Amino acid sequence: MFLKGIKDKFKYKSGLKYLKEEMDSTSKVVQRSKGITSVGCIVDLDKFDDANKFYDLVEEFSLRPNAVRIIGYKDYYDKNSPYATPVFSDKDLGWNGAIENSYALEFLSREYDMLINYYTEENLLLQLMSIKTRARIRVGFDEVDEKLNDLILKTSMNDFNTFKKELRKYLVVLNEIKK
């Protein structure tokens, strides 16, 4: 048990080092055409438990029914408990910032037109997922590091309707969606 604690501490430090290097390097450009056709959402389920609200974006932005992918973060989760949203946690951290979770790897294997980072606290695993996800536009809150997001909204995390309205407004301005 003592050695596992030391191992976890070193994994965390190697993850922080990887995150710092990735944030300091130039981001990789995703070559996708203008317009929103696919959306990825990384949600902190400890702070916002109704991740299904993101499926409202299908109607809001006139997307295909399967265009929205959601993955949730929980501080701790039981692998045997059923969750409506695929979940990852701190115990899925591997060496050098690797994420060892099949749901997370499946989420990371896709490219998105827009990534929504729906969390307000700096957390290593949430930030690693954000930095590793290939997306053309990244949207998030002003409480987290500004290097993670291209569009930063200053709304409350608990007021999803305001977030959705503000997001729509800025996407229209950026000519990503039509009025």
Tab-separated table of N, CA, C and O in Angstrom, residues 91-157:
chain	number	residue	atom	x	y	z
A	91	LYS	N	-8.012	7.490	-10.812
A	91	LYS	CA	-7.307	6.204	-10.820
A	91	LYS	C	-6.975	5.725	-12.232
A	91	LYS	O	-6.266	4.748	-12.403
A	92	ASP	N	-7.457	6.445	-13.248
A	92	ASP	CA	-7.155	6.092	-14.633
A	92	ASP	C	-5.902	6.784	-15.168
A	92	ASP	O	-5.581	6.671	-16.345
A	93	LEU	N	-5.184	7.508	-14.293
A	93	LEU	CA	-3.956	8.191	-14.699
A	93	LEU	C	-2.814	7.191	-14.804
A	93	LEU	O	-2.555	6.418	-13.882
A	94	GLY	N	-2.132	7.200	-15.948
A	94	GLY	CA	-0.963	6.352	-16.160
A	94	GLY	C	0.294	7.201	-16.158
A	94	GLY	O	0.290	8.378	-15.791
A	95	TRP	N	1.384	6.603	-16.595
A	95	TRP	CA	2.663	7.308	-16.631
A	95	TRP	C	2.698	8.306	-17.780
A	95	TRP	O	2.113	8.092	-18.829
A	96	ASN	N	3.408	9.413	-17.567
A	96	ASN	CA	3.615	10.453	-18.592
A	96	ASN	C	2.311	10.995	-19.168
A	96	ASN	O	2.208	11.241	-20.371
A	97	GLY	N	1.327	11.168	-18.324
A	97	GLY	CA	0.064	11.764	-18.759
A	97	GLY	C	-0.854	10.841	-19.529
A	97	GLY	O	-1.848	11.288	-20.087
A	98	ALA	N	-0.534	9.552	-19.564
A	98	ALA	CA	-1.399	8.600	-20.273
A	98	ALA	C	-2.695	8.397	-19.486
A	98	ALA	O	-2.697	8.418	-18.258
A	99	ILE	N	-3.779	8.215	-20.208
A	99	ILE	CA	-5.074	7.944	-19.580
A	99	ILE	C	-5.443	6.510	-19.908
A	99	ILE	O	-5.540	6.147	-21.079
A	100	GLU	N	-5.628	5.711	-18.879
A	100	GLU	CA	-5.860	4.278	-19.033
A	100	GLU	C	-7.312	3.932	-18.729
A	100	GLU	O	-7.620	3.358	-17.692
A	101	ASN	N	-8.190	4.329	-19.634
A	101	ASN	CA	-9.619	4.089	-19.481
A	101	ASN	C	-10.192	3.904	-20.880
A	101	ASN	O	-9.975	4.742	-21.756
A	102	SER	N	-10.909	2.816	-21.105
A	102	SER	CA	-11.399	2.516	-22.453
A	102	SER	C	-12.384	3.578	-22.956
A	102	SER	O	-12.379	3.920	-24.145
A	103	TYR	N	-13.231	4.121	-22.074
A	103	TYR	CA	-14.157	5.172	-22.483
A	103	TYR	C	-13.395	6.414	-22.924
A	103	TYR	O	-13.712	7.043	-23.933
A	104	ALA	N	-12.378	6.785	-22.139
A	104	ALA	CA	-11.578	7.973	-22.449
A	104	ALA	C	-10.817	7.774	-23.759
A	104	ALA	O	-10.759	8.687	-24.596
A	105	LEU	N	-10.257	6.600	-23.968
A	105	LEU	CA	-9.501	6.337	-25.196
A	105	LEU	C	-10.415	6.372	-26.420
A	105	LEU	O	-10.027	6.874	-27.480
A	106	GLU	N	-11.628	5.871	-26.270
A	106	GLU	CA	-12.594	5.919	-27.369
A	106	GLU	C	-12.970	7.372	-27.676
A	106	GLU	O	-13.054	7.779	-28.829
A	107	PHE	N	-13.162	8.182	-26.637
A	107	PHE	CA	-13.479	9.602	-26.802
A	107	PHE	C	-12.325	10.324	-27.502
A	107	PHE	O	-12.535	11.122	-28.408
A	108	LEU	N	-11.094	10.017	-27.094
A	108	LEU	CA	-9.916	10.676	-27.661
A	108	LEU	C	-9.617	10.237	-29.089
A	108	LEU	O	-8.895	10.924	-29.810
A	109	SER	N	-10.149	9.111	-29.508
A	109	SER	CA	-9.854	8.596	-30.851
A	109	SER	C	-10.574	9.380	-31.952
A	109	SER	O	-10.269	9.217	-33.125
A	110	ARG	N	-11.512	10.224	-31.586
A	110	ARG	CA	-12.302	10.973	-32.568
A	110	ARG	C	-11.808	12.414	-32.693
A	110	ARG	O	-11.166	12.931	-31.798
A	111	GLU	N	-12.175	13.036	-33.811
A	111	GLU	CA	-11.940	14.469	-34.006
A	111	GLU	C	-13.275	15.191	-33.876
A	111	GLU	O	-14.304	14.666	-34.291
A	112	TYR	N	-13.233	16.392	-33.317
A	112	TYR	CA	-14.450	17.167	-33.086
A	112	TYR	C	-14.309	18.551	-33.701
A	112	TYR	O	-13.209	19.107	-33.763
A	113	ASP	N	-15.434	19.108	-34.116
A	113	ASP	CA	-15.425	20.506	-34.547
A	113	ASP	C	-15.357	21.418	-33.326
A	113	ASP	O	-14.724	22.467	-33.367
A	114	MET	N	-16.021	20.991	-32.247
A	114	MET	CA	-16.022	21.802	-31.030
A	114	MET	C	-15.891	20.894	-29.810
A	114	MET	O	-16.557	19.868	-29.723
A	115	LEU	N	-15.018	21.287	-28.902
A	115	LEU	CA	-14.869	20.600	-27.618
A	115	LEU	C	-15.359	21.540	-26.533
A	115	LEU	O	-14.911	22.686	-26.449
A	116	ILE	N	-16.272	21.061	-25.698
A	116	ILE	CA	-16.760	21.850	-24.566
A	116	ILE	C	-16.116	21.296	-23.299
A	116	ILE	O	-16.339	20.146	-22.938
A	117	ASN	N	-15.293	22.122	-22.665
A	117	ASN	CA	-14.658	21.768	-21.394
A	117	ASN	C	-15.558	22.295	-20.281
A	117	ASN	O	-15.427	23.445	-19.862
A	118	TYR	N	-16.476	21.457	-19.806
A	118	TYR	CA	-17.482	21.902	-18.850
A	118	TYR	C	-17.025	21.600	-17.424
A	118	TYR	O	-17.549	20.710	-16.758
A	119	TYR	N	-16.023	22.339	-16.994
A	119	TYR	CA	-15.529	22.250	-15.620
A	119	TYR	C	-14.898	23.579	-15.241
A	119	TYR	O	-14.458	24.334	-16.111
A	120	THR	N	-14.902	23.866	-13.939
A	120	THR	CA	-14.418	25.168	-13.477
A	120	THR	C	-13.216	25.067	-12.543
A	120	THR	O	-12.668	26.090	-12.159
A	121	GLU	N	-12.819	23.865	-12.176
A	121	GLU	CA	-11.662	23.723	-11.283
A	121	GLU	C	-10.522	23.066	-12.039
A	121	GLU	O	-10.730	22.171	-12.843
A	122	GLU	N	-9.307	23.531	-11.750
A	122	GLU	CA	-8.132	22.931	-12.372
A	122	GLU	C	-7.968	21.526	-11.797
A	122	GLU	O	-7.854	21.347	-10.587
A	123	ASN	N	-7.979	20.544	-12.685
A	123	ASN	CA	-7.854	19.150	-12.299
A	123	ASN	C	-6.996	18.473	-13.357
A	123	ASN	O	-7.260	18.622	-14.556
A	124	LEU	N	-5.981	17.746	-12.926
A	124	LEU	CA	-5.017	17.169	-13.856
A	124	LEU	C	-5.680	16.302	-14.912
A	124	LEU	O	-5.423	16.467	-16.110
A	125	LEU	N	-6.560	15.386	-14.523
A	125	LEU	CA	-7.151	14.484	-15.516
A	125	LEU	C	-8.077	15.209	-16.489
A	125	LEU	O	-8.069	14.911	-17.690
A	126	LEU	N	-8.858	16.153	-16.007
A	126	LEU	CA	-9.713	16.932	-16.900
A	126	LEU	C	-8.868	17.734	-17.893
A	126	LEU	O	-9.169	17.785	-19.092
A	127	GLN	N	-7.783	18.319	-17.401
A	127	GLN	CA	-6.914	19.100	-18.283
A	127	GLN	C	-6.196	18.199	-19.285
A	127	GLN	O	-6.037	18.571	-20.453
A	128	LEU	N	-5.782	17.012	-18.860
A	128	LEU	CA	-5.140	16.074	-19.784
A	128	LEU	C	-6.105	15.647	-20.884
A	128	LEU	O	-5.730	15.585	-22.061
A	129	MET	N	-7.337	15.351	-20.507
A	129	MET	CA	-8.340	14.987	-21.518
A	129	MET	C	-8.539	16.144	-22.498
A	129	MET	O	-8.621	15.935	-23.711
A	130	SER	N	-8.593	17.368	-21.985
A	130	SER	CA	-8.801	18.539	-22.840
A	130	SER	C	-7.645	18.717	-23.821
A	130	SER	O	-7.860	18.966	-25.001
A	131	ILE	N	-6.435	18.586	-23.327
A	131	ILE	CA	-5.255	18.832	-24.163
A	131	ILE	C	-5.056	17.727	-25.196
A	131	ILE	O	-4.559	17.959	-26.284
A	132	LYS	N	-5.503	16.515	-24.882
A	132	LYS	CA	-5.316	15.380	-25.787
A	132	LYS	C	-6.426	15.258	-26.832
A	132	LYS	O	-6.254	14.573	-27.827
A	133	THR	N	-7.559	15.903	-26.602
A	133	THR	CA	-8.682	15.810	-27.536
A	133	THR	C	-8.410	16.677	-28.762
A	133	THR	O	-8.031	17.842	-28.637
A	134	ARG	N	-8.608	16.105	-29.940
A	134	ARG	CA	-8.403	16.835	-31.191
A	134	ARG	C	-9.691	17.555	-31.556
A	134	ARG	O	-10.695	16.913	-31.868
A	135	ALA	N	-9.637	18.892	-31.471
A	135	ALA	CA	-10.820	19.702	-31.768
A	135	ALA	C	-10.394	21.010	-32.423
A	135	ALA	O	-9.335	21.554	-32.122
A	136	ARG	N	-11.247	21.504	-33.304
A	136	ARG	CA	-10.960	22.753	-34.005
A	136	ARG	C	-11.219	23.968	-33.107
A	136	ARG	O	-10.459	24.920	-33.105
A	137	ILE	N	-12.299	23.932	-32.337
A	137	ILE	CA	-12.655	25.016	-31.415
A	137	ILE	C	-12.829	24.420	-30.027
A	137	ILE	O	-13.496	23.404	-29.865
A	138	ARG	N	-12.257	25.087	-29.036
A	138	ARG	CA	-12.383	24.646	-27.641
A	138	ARG	C	-13.100	25.734	-26.847
A	138	ARG	O	-12.721	26.893	-26.920
A	139	VAL	N	-14.113	25.316	-26.105
A	139	VAL	CA	-14.926	26.255	-25.338
A	139	VAL	C	-14.879	25.855	-23.871
A	139	VAL	O	-14.953	24.667	-23.551
A	140	GLY	N	-14.751	26.846	-22.985
A	140	GLY	CA	-14.720	26.540	-21.560
A	140	GLY	C	-15.014	27.761	-20.714
A	140	GLY	O	-15.461	28.802	-21.213
A	141	PHE	N	-14.731	27.622	-19.438
A	141	PHE	CA	-15.010	28.678	-18.470
A	141	PHE	C	-13.741	29.459	-18.136
A	141	PHE	O	-12.628	28.963	-18.314
A	142	ASP	N	-13.928	30.665	-17.595
A	142	ASP	CA	-12.785	31.528	-17.315
A	142	ASP	C	-11.994	31.116	-16.070
A	142	ASP	O	-10.904	31.623	-15.846
A	143	GLU	N	-12.489	30.178	-15.289
A	143	GLU	CA	-11.781	29.769	-14.069
A	143	GLU	C	-10.589	28.858	-14.346
A	143	GLU	O	-9.728	28.691	-13.490
A	144	VAL	N	-10.538	28.221	-15.502
A	144	VAL	CA	-9.438	27.303	-15.818
A	144	VAL	C	-8.416	28.006	-16.708
A	144	VAL	O	-8.667	29.082	-17.233
A	145	ASP	N	-7.266	27.381	-16.887
A	145	ASP	CA	-6.176	27.953	-17.664
A	145	ASP	C	-6.649	28.328	-19.066
A	145	ASP	O	-7.219	27.512	-19.779
A	146	GLU	N	-6.385	29.562	-19.452
A	146	GLU	CA	-6.857	30.064	-20.745
A	146	GLU	C	-6.212	29.376	-21.940
A	146	GLU	O	-6.719	29.448	-23.052
A	147	LYS	N	-5.109	28.662	-21.732
A	147	LYS	CA	-4.451	27.956	-22.837
A	147	LYS	C	-5.268	26.746	-23.296
A	147	LYS	O	-5.057	26.240	-24.391
A	148	LEU	N	-6.195	26.297	-22.465
A	148	LEU	CA	-7.010	25.126	-22.811
A	148	LEU	C	-8.173	25.454	-23.730
A	148	LEU	O	-8.717	24.567	-24.376
A	149	ASN	N	-8.577	26.723	-23.786
A	149	ASN	CA	-9.787	27.092	-24.507
A	149	ASN	C	-9.545	28.230	-25.491
A	149	ASN	O	-8.780	29.148	-25.215
A	150	ASP	N	-10.233	28.159	-26.623
A	150	ASP	CA	-10.199	29.245	-27.601
A	150	ASP	C	-11.287	30.273	-27.296
A	150	ASP	O	-11.086	31.463	-27.486
A	151	LEU	N	-12.427	29.791	-26.846
A	151	LEU	CA	-13.557	30.651	-26.508
A	151	LEU	C	-13.859	30.443	-25.027
A	151	LEU	O	-14.130	29.317	-24.600
A	152	ILE	N	-13.772	31.533	-24.269
A	152	ILE	CA	-13.958	31.446	-22.819
A	152	ILE	C	-15.235	32.200	-22.449
A	152	ILE	O	-15.368	33.385	-22.740
A	153	LEU	N	-16.168	31.481	-21.818
A	153	LEU	CA	-17.444	32.069	-21.424
A	153	LEU	C	-17.453	32.318	-19.923
A	153	LEU	O	-17.029	31.467	-19.149
A	154	LYS	N	-17.966	33.476	-19.547
A	154	LYS	CA	-18.048	33.825	-18.127
A	154	LYS	C	-19.500	33.669	-17.686
A	154	LYS	O	-20.244	34.629	-17.579
A	155	THR	N	-19.886	32.409	-17.482
A	155	THR	CA	-21.226	32.098	-17.003
A	155	THR	C	-21.088	31.131	-15.834
A	155	THR	O	-20.017	30.603	-15.583
A	156	SER	N	-22.184	30.893	-15.162
A	156	SER	CA	-22.185	29.925	-14.074
A	156	SER	C	-22.281	28.517	-14.646
A	156	SER	O	-23.023	28.273	-15.604
A	157	MET	N	-21.557	27.606	-14.059
A	157	MET	CA	-21.580	26.225	-14.521
A	157	MET	C	-22.956	25.588	-14.313
A	157	MET	O	-23.364	24.713	-15.060
